[in-house]
Amino acid sequence: MFTGIIESLGTVKEIRQDQDNLHLTISSKLTPELKIDQSVAHNGICLTVVALEADSYTVTAIRETVDKTNIGDWKTGNSVNLERAMKLGDRLDGHIVQGHVDQTGICKSVENANGSWYYTFEYDENLNNITIEKGSITVNGVSLTVVNSKKNEFSVAIIPYTYEHTNFNSFQVGTKVNLEFDVIGKYVARLNGLRK
């Protein structure tokens, strides 16, 4: 369980293919605090630490993860948003995030708003995910509030702190991102028969 509040940026140090699996080594200042078997969200993807080195650690993505996220597009040197699982008793500063990516989306526009930024994302409406105005969304693991919700697109407003401390500053038109829709909204939609 996560909150969508990014703790740190990591850098993809190595990617190794092993049959259908991807083994990714991430360089991060969080490494000394990690343990094997610990869950860490990487651009919103919950992955398990399987090996530790001095300044880096390794996680494995299986075929299901590769198929449903943008992890297969990652390259050595890419910047990755990192969040460790929340502790019981901590403040829930973002929203309830599972680290289970629902689908990817594509950045349609980036608008400089005189000190902040508006990003608009489009996603495949055939997968029956929904957003609502002022509802929660997770983009590459970042907990955000939806603005301008439409059938298959939405926008988010990014403050300077988020821009500087996440990989949002690398997004441009066409960037593929991981989307996790609000868990409560998914259950409500399912109960109302909106999901297949």
PDB file of C-alpha atoms in Angstrom:
ATOM      1  CA  MET A   1       0.000   0.000   0.000  1.00  0.00           C
ATOM      2  CA  PHE A   2       1.316   3.432  -0.976  1.00  0.00           C
ATOM      3  CA  THR A   3       0.212   7.060  -0.781  1.00  0.00           C
ATOM      4  CA  GLY A   4       1.464   8.481  -4.069  1.00  0.00           C
ATOM      5  CA  ILE A   5       3.857  10.869  -2.330  1.00  0.00           C
ATOM      6  CA  ILE A   6       7.213  10.364  -4.045  1.00  0.00           C
ATOM      7  CA  GLU A   7      10.158   9.981  -1.693  1.00  0.00           C
ATOM      8  CA  SER A   8      13.029  10.073  -4.133  1.00  0.00           C
ATOM      9  CA  LEU A   9      14.117   9.721  -7.714  1.00  0.00           C
ATOM     10  CA  GLY A  10      16.124   6.690  -8.782  1.00  0.00           C
ATOM     11  CA  THR A  11      18.106   6.028 -11.936  1.00  0.00           C
ATOM     12  CA  VAL A  12      17.886   2.877 -14.045  1.00  0.00           C
ATOM     13  CA  LYS A  13      21.414   1.467 -13.901  1.00  0.00           C
ATOM     14  CA  GLU A  14      20.953  -1.837 -15.731  1.00  0.00           C
ATOM     15  CA  ILE A  15      18.175  -3.791 -17.465  1.00  0.00           C
ATOM     16  CA  ARG A  16      18.568  -7.520 -18.014  1.00  0.00           C
ATOM     17  CA  GLN A  17      16.107  -9.713 -19.936  1.00  0.00           C
ATOM     18  CA  ASP A  18      15.600 -13.244 -18.576  1.00  0.00           C
ATOM     19  CA  GLN A  19      13.031 -15.097 -20.673  1.00  0.00           C
ATOM     20  CA  ASP A  20       9.815 -13.071 -20.151  1.00  0.00           C
ATOM     21  CA  ASN A  21      11.145 -11.287 -17.057  1.00  0.00           C
ATOM     22  CA  LEU A  22      12.996  -7.986 -16.777  1.00  0.00           C
ATOM     23  CA  HIS A  23      15.549  -7.554 -13.984  1.00  0.00           C
ATOM     24  CA  LEU A  24      16.100  -3.861 -13.330  1.00  0.00           C
ATOM     25  CA  THR A  25      18.896  -2.462 -11.197  1.00  0.00           C
ATOM     26  CA  ILE A  26      18.086   0.948  -9.748  1.00  0.00           C
ATOM     27  CA  SER A  27      20.590   3.386  -8.273  1.00  0.00           C
ATOM     28  CA  SER A  28      18.997   5.278  -5.374  1.00  0.00           C
ATOM     29  CA  LYS A  29      19.870   7.073  -2.149  1.00  0.00           C
ATOM     30  CA  LEU A  30      17.111   4.953  -0.545  1.00  0.00           C
ATOM     31  CA  THR A  31      19.144   1.752  -1.072  1.00  0.00           C
ATOM     32  CA  PRO A  32      20.761   1.673   2.417  1.00  0.00           C
ATOM     33  CA  GLU A  33      17.273   1.691   3.979  1.00  0.00           C
ATOM     34  CA  LEU A  34      15.892  -1.150   1.855  1.00  0.00           C
ATOM     35  CA  LYS A  35      15.644  -4.860   2.627  1.00  0.00           C
ATOM     36  CA  ILE A  36      15.227  -7.861   0.358  1.00  0.00           C
ATOM     37  CA  ASP A  37      11.497  -8.713  -0.068  1.00  0.00           C
ATOM     38  CA  GLN A  38      10.474  -5.086   0.509  1.00  0.00           C
ATOM     39  CA  SER A  39       7.920  -3.476  -1.824  1.00  0.00           C
ATOM     40  CA  VAL A  40       8.865  -0.257  -3.608  1.00  0.00           C
ATOM     41  CA  ALA A  41       6.716   1.632  -6.116  1.00  0.00           C
ATOM     42  CA  HIS A  42       8.635   2.526  -9.305  1.00  0.00           C
ATOM     43  CA  ASN A  43       6.690   5.033 -11.415  1.00  0.00           C
ATOM     44  CA  GLY A  44       3.666   3.592  -9.621  1.00  0.00           C
ATOM     45  CA  ILE A  45       4.565  -0.068 -10.231  1.00  0.00           C
ATOM     46  CA  CYS A  46       4.862  -2.124  -7.048  1.00  0.00           C
ATOM     47  CA  LEU A  47       8.006  -4.258  -7.370  1.00  0.00           C
ATOM     48  CA  THR A  48       9.849  -6.430  -4.841  1.00  0.00           C
ATOM     49  CA  VAL A  49      13.501  -5.874  -3.964  1.00  0.00           C
ATOM     50  CA  VAL A  50      15.360  -9.107  -4.839  1.00  0.00           C
ATOM     51  CA  ALA A  51      19.004  -8.016  -4.467  1.00  0.00           C
ATOM     52  CA  LEU A  52      20.970  -5.227  -2.784  1.00  0.00           C
ATOM     53  CA  GLU A  53      24.336  -3.651  -3.546  1.00  0.00           C
ATOM     54  CA  ALA A  54      26.113  -0.634  -2.026  1.00  0.00           C
ATOM     55  CA  ASP A  55      24.161   2.088  -3.828  1.00  0.00           C
ATOM     56  CA  SER A  56      21.681   0.124  -5.917  1.00  0.00           C
ATOM     57  CA  TYR A  57      19.116  -2.650  -5.749  1.00  0.00           C
ATOM     58  CA  THR A  58      17.413  -5.004  -8.182  1.00  0.00           C
ATOM     59  CA  VAL A  59      13.727  -5.723  -8.815  1.00  0.00           C
ATOM     60  CA  THR A  60      12.051  -8.112 -11.255  1.00  0.00           C
ATOM     61  CA  ALA A  61       9.095  -7.388 -13.525  1.00  0.00           C
ATOM     62  CA  ILE A  62       7.154 -10.373 -14.876  1.00  0.00           C
ATOM     63  CA  ARG A  63       5.344 -10.508 -18.236  1.00  0.00           C
ATOM     64  CA  GLU A  64       2.044  -9.253 -16.719  1.00  0.00           C
ATOM     65  CA  THR A  65       3.801  -6.120 -15.484  1.00  0.00           C
ATOM     66  CA  VAL A  66       5.628  -5.592 -18.775  1.00  0.00           C
ATOM     67  CA  ASP A  67       2.360  -5.918 -20.716  1.00  0.00           C
ATOM     68  CA  LYS A  68       0.324  -3.504 -18.581  1.00  0.00           C
ATOM     69  CA  THR A  69       2.856  -0.757 -17.818  1.00  0.00           C
ATOM     70  CA  ASN A  70       5.506   1.320 -19.549  1.00  0.00           C
ATOM     71  CA  ILE A  71       8.373  -0.599 -17.885  1.00  0.00           C
ATOM     72  CA  GLY A  72       9.270  -2.297 -21.165  1.00  0.00           C
ATOM     73  CA  ASP A  73      10.117   1.139 -22.592  1.00  0.00           C
ATOM     74  CA  TRP A  74      12.568   2.044 -19.818  1.00  0.00           C
ATOM     75  CA  LYS A  75      16.180   2.639 -20.792  1.00  0.00           C
ATOM     76  CA  THR A  76      19.406   2.792 -18.813  1.00  0.00           C
ATOM     77  CA  GLY A  77      19.724   6.304 -17.380  1.00  0.00           C
ATOM     78  CA  ASN A  78      15.968   6.918 -17.090  1.00  0.00           C
ATOM     79  CA  SER A  79      14.762   8.691 -13.967  1.00  0.00           C
ATOM     80  CA  VAL A  80      12.184   6.766 -11.899  1.00  0.00           C
ATOM     81  CA  ASN A  81       9.793   8.007  -9.170  1.00  0.00           C
ATOM     82  CA  LEU A  82      10.280   5.946  -5.991  1.00  0.00           C
ATOM     83  CA  GLU A  83       8.072   5.402  -2.950  1.00  0.00           C
ATOM     84  CA  ARG A  84       8.462   2.793  -0.234  1.00  0.00           C
ATOM     85  CA  ALA A  85       5.334   1.117   1.162  1.00  0.00           C
ATOM     86  CA  MET A  86       3.612   3.186   3.811  1.00  0.00           C
ATOM     87  CA  LYS A  87       3.922   2.314   7.484  1.00  0.00           C
ATOM     88  CA  LEU A  88       0.873   1.808   9.673  1.00  0.00           C
ATOM     89  CA  GLY A  89       0.373   4.922  11.732  1.00  0.00           C
ATOM     90  CA  ASP A  90       1.813   7.296   9.097  1.00  0.00           C
ATOM     91  CA  ARG A  91      -0.157  10.198   7.693  1.00  0.00           C
ATOM     92  CA  LEU A  92      -1.914   9.442   4.401  1.00  0.00           C
ATOM     93  CA  ASP A  93      -0.787  12.589   2.576  1.00  0.00           C
ATOM     94  CA  GLY A  94      -1.822  11.431  -0.894  1.00  0.00           C
ATOM     95  CA  HIS A  95      -4.545   8.839  -1.413  1.00  0.00           C
ATOM     96  CA  ILE A  96      -4.788   5.040  -1.192  1.00  0.00           C
ATOM     97  CA  VAL A  97      -2.496   3.665  -3.905  1.00  0.00           C
ATOM     98  CA  GLN A  98      -2.031  -0.052  -4.469  1.00  0.00           C
ATOM     99  CA  GLY A  99       0.905   0.057  -6.856  1.00  0.00           C
ATOM    100  CA  HIS A 100      -1.136  -1.981  -9.348  1.00  0.00           C
ATOM    101  CA  VAL A 101      -1.103  -0.082 -12.625  1.00  0.00           C
ATOM    102  CA  ASP A 102      -4.444  -0.239 -14.460  1.00  0.00           C
ATOM    103  CA  GLN A 103      -3.172   0.887 -17.850  1.00  0.00           C
ATOM    104  CA  THR A 104      -0.862   3.307 -19.572  1.00  0.00           C
ATOM    105  CA  GLY A 105      -1.738   6.748 -20.859  1.00  0.00           C
ATOM    106  CA  ILE A 106      -0.147   9.191 -23.288  1.00  0.00           C
ATOM    107  CA  CYS A 107       0.713  12.814 -22.540  1.00  0.00           C
ATOM    108  CA  LYS A 108      -1.291  14.973 -24.956  1.00  0.00           C
ATOM    109  CA  SER A 109      -0.158  18.404 -23.812  1.00  0.00           C
ATOM    110  CA  VAL A 110       2.055  20.266 -21.373  1.00  0.00           C
ATOM    111  CA  GLU A 111       0.994  23.823 -20.582  1.00  0.00           C
ATOM    112  CA  ASN A 112       3.131  26.247 -18.619  1.00  0.00           C
ATOM    113  CA  ALA A 113       0.744  28.097 -16.280  1.00  0.00           C
ATOM    114  CA  ASN A 114       3.029  30.885 -15.049  1.00  0.00           C
ATOM    115  CA  GLY A 115       4.684  29.028 -12.181  1.00  0.00           C
ATOM    116  CA  SER A 116       2.871  25.702 -12.405  1.00  0.00           C
ATOM    117  CA  TRP A 117       2.082  23.249 -15.194  1.00  0.00           C
ATOM    118  CA  TYR A 118      -1.001  21.535 -16.613  1.00  0.00           C
ATOM    119  CA  TYR A 119      -0.533  18.101 -18.132  1.00  0.00           C
ATOM    120  CA  THR A 120      -3.272  16.406 -20.134  1.00  0.00           C
ATOM    121  CA  PHE A 121      -3.293  12.629 -20.561  1.00  0.00           C
ATOM    122  CA  GLU A 122      -5.329  10.386 -22.856  1.00  0.00           C
ATOM    123  CA  TYR A 123      -6.084   6.739 -22.098  1.00  0.00           C
ATOM    124  CA  ASP A 124      -7.890   3.823 -23.758  1.00  0.00           C
ATOM    125  CA  GLU A 125     -11.569   4.144 -22.837  1.00  0.00           C
ATOM    126  CA  ASN A 126     -12.202   0.511 -23.842  1.00  0.00           C
ATOM    127  CA  LEU A 127     -10.623  -0.633 -20.569  1.00  0.00           C
ATOM    128  CA  ASN A 128     -13.529   1.015 -18.711  1.00  0.00           C
ATOM    129  CA  ASN A 129     -11.479   3.102 -16.280  1.00  0.00           C
ATOM    130  CA  ILE A 130     -12.952   6.416 -15.199  1.00  0.00           C
ATOM    131  CA  THR A 131     -11.913   9.704 -13.651  1.00  0.00           C
ATOM    132  CA  ILE A 132     -14.064  12.293 -11.945  1.00  0.00           C
ATOM    133  CA  GLU A 133     -13.522  16.001 -11.454  1.00  0.00           C
ATOM    134  CA  LYS A 134     -11.490  16.590  -8.260  1.00  0.00           C
ATOM    135  CA  GLY A 135     -11.041  12.825  -7.837  1.00  0.00           C
ATOM    136  CA  SER A 136      -7.702  11.103  -7.324  1.00  0.00           C
ATOM    137  CA  ILE A 137      -5.422   9.643  -9.979  1.00  0.00           C
ATOM    138  CA  THR A 138      -1.897   8.258  -9.858  1.00  0.00           C
ATOM    139  CA  VAL A 139       0.407   9.167 -12.750  1.00  0.00           C
ATOM    140  CA  ASN A 140       3.790   7.388 -12.659  1.00  0.00           C
ATOM    141  CA  GLY A 141       3.161   6.816  -8.969  1.00  0.00           C
ATOM    142  CA  VAL A 142       2.374  10.462  -8.139  1.00  0.00           C
ATOM    143  CA  SER A 143      -0.891  11.096  -6.273  1.00  0.00           C
ATOM    144  CA  LEU A 144      -2.737  13.909  -8.068  1.00  0.00           C
ATOM    145  CA  THR A 145      -6.135  15.571  -8.308  1.00  0.00           C
ATOM    146  CA  VAL A 146      -8.036  15.307 -11.592  1.00  0.00           C
ATOM    147  CA  VAL A 147      -9.054  18.485 -13.375  1.00  0.00           C
ATOM    148  CA  ASN A 148     -10.999  18.658 -16.620  1.00  0.00           C
ATOM    149  CA  SER A 149     -12.192  15.046 -16.481  1.00  0.00           C
ATOM    150  CA  LYS A 150     -13.485  13.701 -19.792  1.00  0.00           C
ATOM    151  CA  LYS A 151     -14.434  10.249 -21.082  1.00  0.00           C
ATOM    152  CA  ASN A 152     -10.926   9.147 -22.028  1.00  0.00           C
ATOM    153  CA  GLU A 153      -8.733  12.020 -20.869  1.00  0.00           C
ATOM    154  CA  PHE A 154      -8.003  14.219 -17.897  1.00  0.00           C
ATOM    155  CA  SER A 155      -5.628  16.926 -16.794  1.00  0.00           C
ATOM    156  CA  VAL A 156      -3.595  17.451 -13.629  1.00  0.00           C
ATOM    157  CA  ALA A 157      -1.954  20.586 -12.236  1.00  0.00           C
ATOM    158  CA  ILE A 158       1.657  20.262 -11.118  1.00  0.00           C
ATOM    159  CA  ILE A 159       3.228  22.587  -8.548  1.00  0.00           C
ATOM    160  CA  PRO A 160       6.935  23.517  -8.752  1.00  0.00           C
ATOM    161  CA  TYR A 161       7.920  21.117  -5.919  1.00  0.00           C
ATOM    162  CA  THR A 162       6.390  18.132  -7.722  1.00  0.00           C
ATOM    163  CA  TYR A 163       7.903  19.263 -11.021  1.00  0.00           C
ATOM    164  CA  GLU A 164      11.378  19.447  -9.479  1.00  0.00           C
ATOM    165  CA  HIS A 165      11.227  16.259  -7.357  1.00  0.00           C
ATOM    166  CA  THR A 166       9.564  13.774  -9.738  1.00  0.00           C
ATOM    167  CA  ASN A 167      10.103  12.781 -13.358  1.00  0.00           C
ATOM    168  CA  PHE A 168       7.224  15.022 -14.492  1.00  0.00           C
ATOM    169  CA  ASN A 169       9.926  17.461 -15.626  1.00  0.00           C
ATOM    170  CA  SER A 170      10.892  14.953 -18.347  1.00  0.00           C
ATOM    171  CA  PHE A 171       7.370  14.528 -19.766  1.00  0.00           C
ATOM    172  CA  GLN A 172       6.587  15.829 -23.217  1.00  0.00           C
ATOM    173  CA  VAL A 173       3.820  15.266 -25.732  1.00  0.00           C
ATOM    174  CA  GLY A 174       3.802  11.534 -26.520  1.00  0.00           C
ATOM    175  CA  THR A 175       5.364  10.359 -23.222  1.00  0.00           C
ATOM    176  CA  LYS A 176       3.805   7.067 -22.079  1.00  0.00           C
ATOM    177  CA  VAL A 177       2.924   6.988 -18.356  1.00  0.00           C
ATOM    178  CA  ASN A 178       1.534   4.482 -15.862  1.00  0.00           C
ATOM    179  CA  LEU A 179      -1.987   5.173 -14.586  1.00  0.00           C
ATOM    180  CA  GLU A 180      -3.617   3.802 -11.461  1.00  0.00           C
ATOM    181  CA  PHE A 181      -7.197   4.951 -11.130  1.00  0.00           C
ATOM    182  CA  ASP A 182      -8.749   5.617  -7.717  1.00  0.00           C
ATOM    183  CA  VAL A 183      -9.424   2.295  -5.974  1.00  0.00           C
ATOM    184  CA  ILE A 184     -12.690   3.501  -4.435  1.00  0.00           C
ATOM    185  CA  GLY A 185     -13.881   4.749  -7.812  1.00  0.00           C
ATOM    186  CA  LYS A 186     -13.068   1.379  -9.394  1.00  0.00           C
ATOM    187  CA  TYR A 187     -15.186  -0.484  -6.838  1.00  0.00           C
ATOM    188  CA  VAL A 188     -18.085   1.950  -7.173  1.00  0.00           C
ATOM    189  CA  ALA A 189     -17.945   1.699 -10.969  1.00  0.00           C
ATOM    190  CA  ARG A 190     -17.900  -2.086 -10.763  1.00  0.00           C
ATOM    191  CA  LEU A 191     -20.889  -2.141  -8.416  1.00  0.00           C
ATOM    192  CA  ASN A 192     -22.803   0.176 -10.742  1.00  0.00           C
ATOM    193  CA  GLY A 193     -22.140  -2.080 -13.726  1.00  0.00           C
ATOM    194  CA  LEU A 194     -19.923   0.432 -15.507  1.00  0.00           C
ATOM    195  CA  ARG A 195     -17.022  -1.997 -15.715  1.00  0.00           C
ATOM    196  CA  LYS A 196     -17.068  -5.189 -17.725  1.00  0.00           C
TER     197      LYS A 196
END
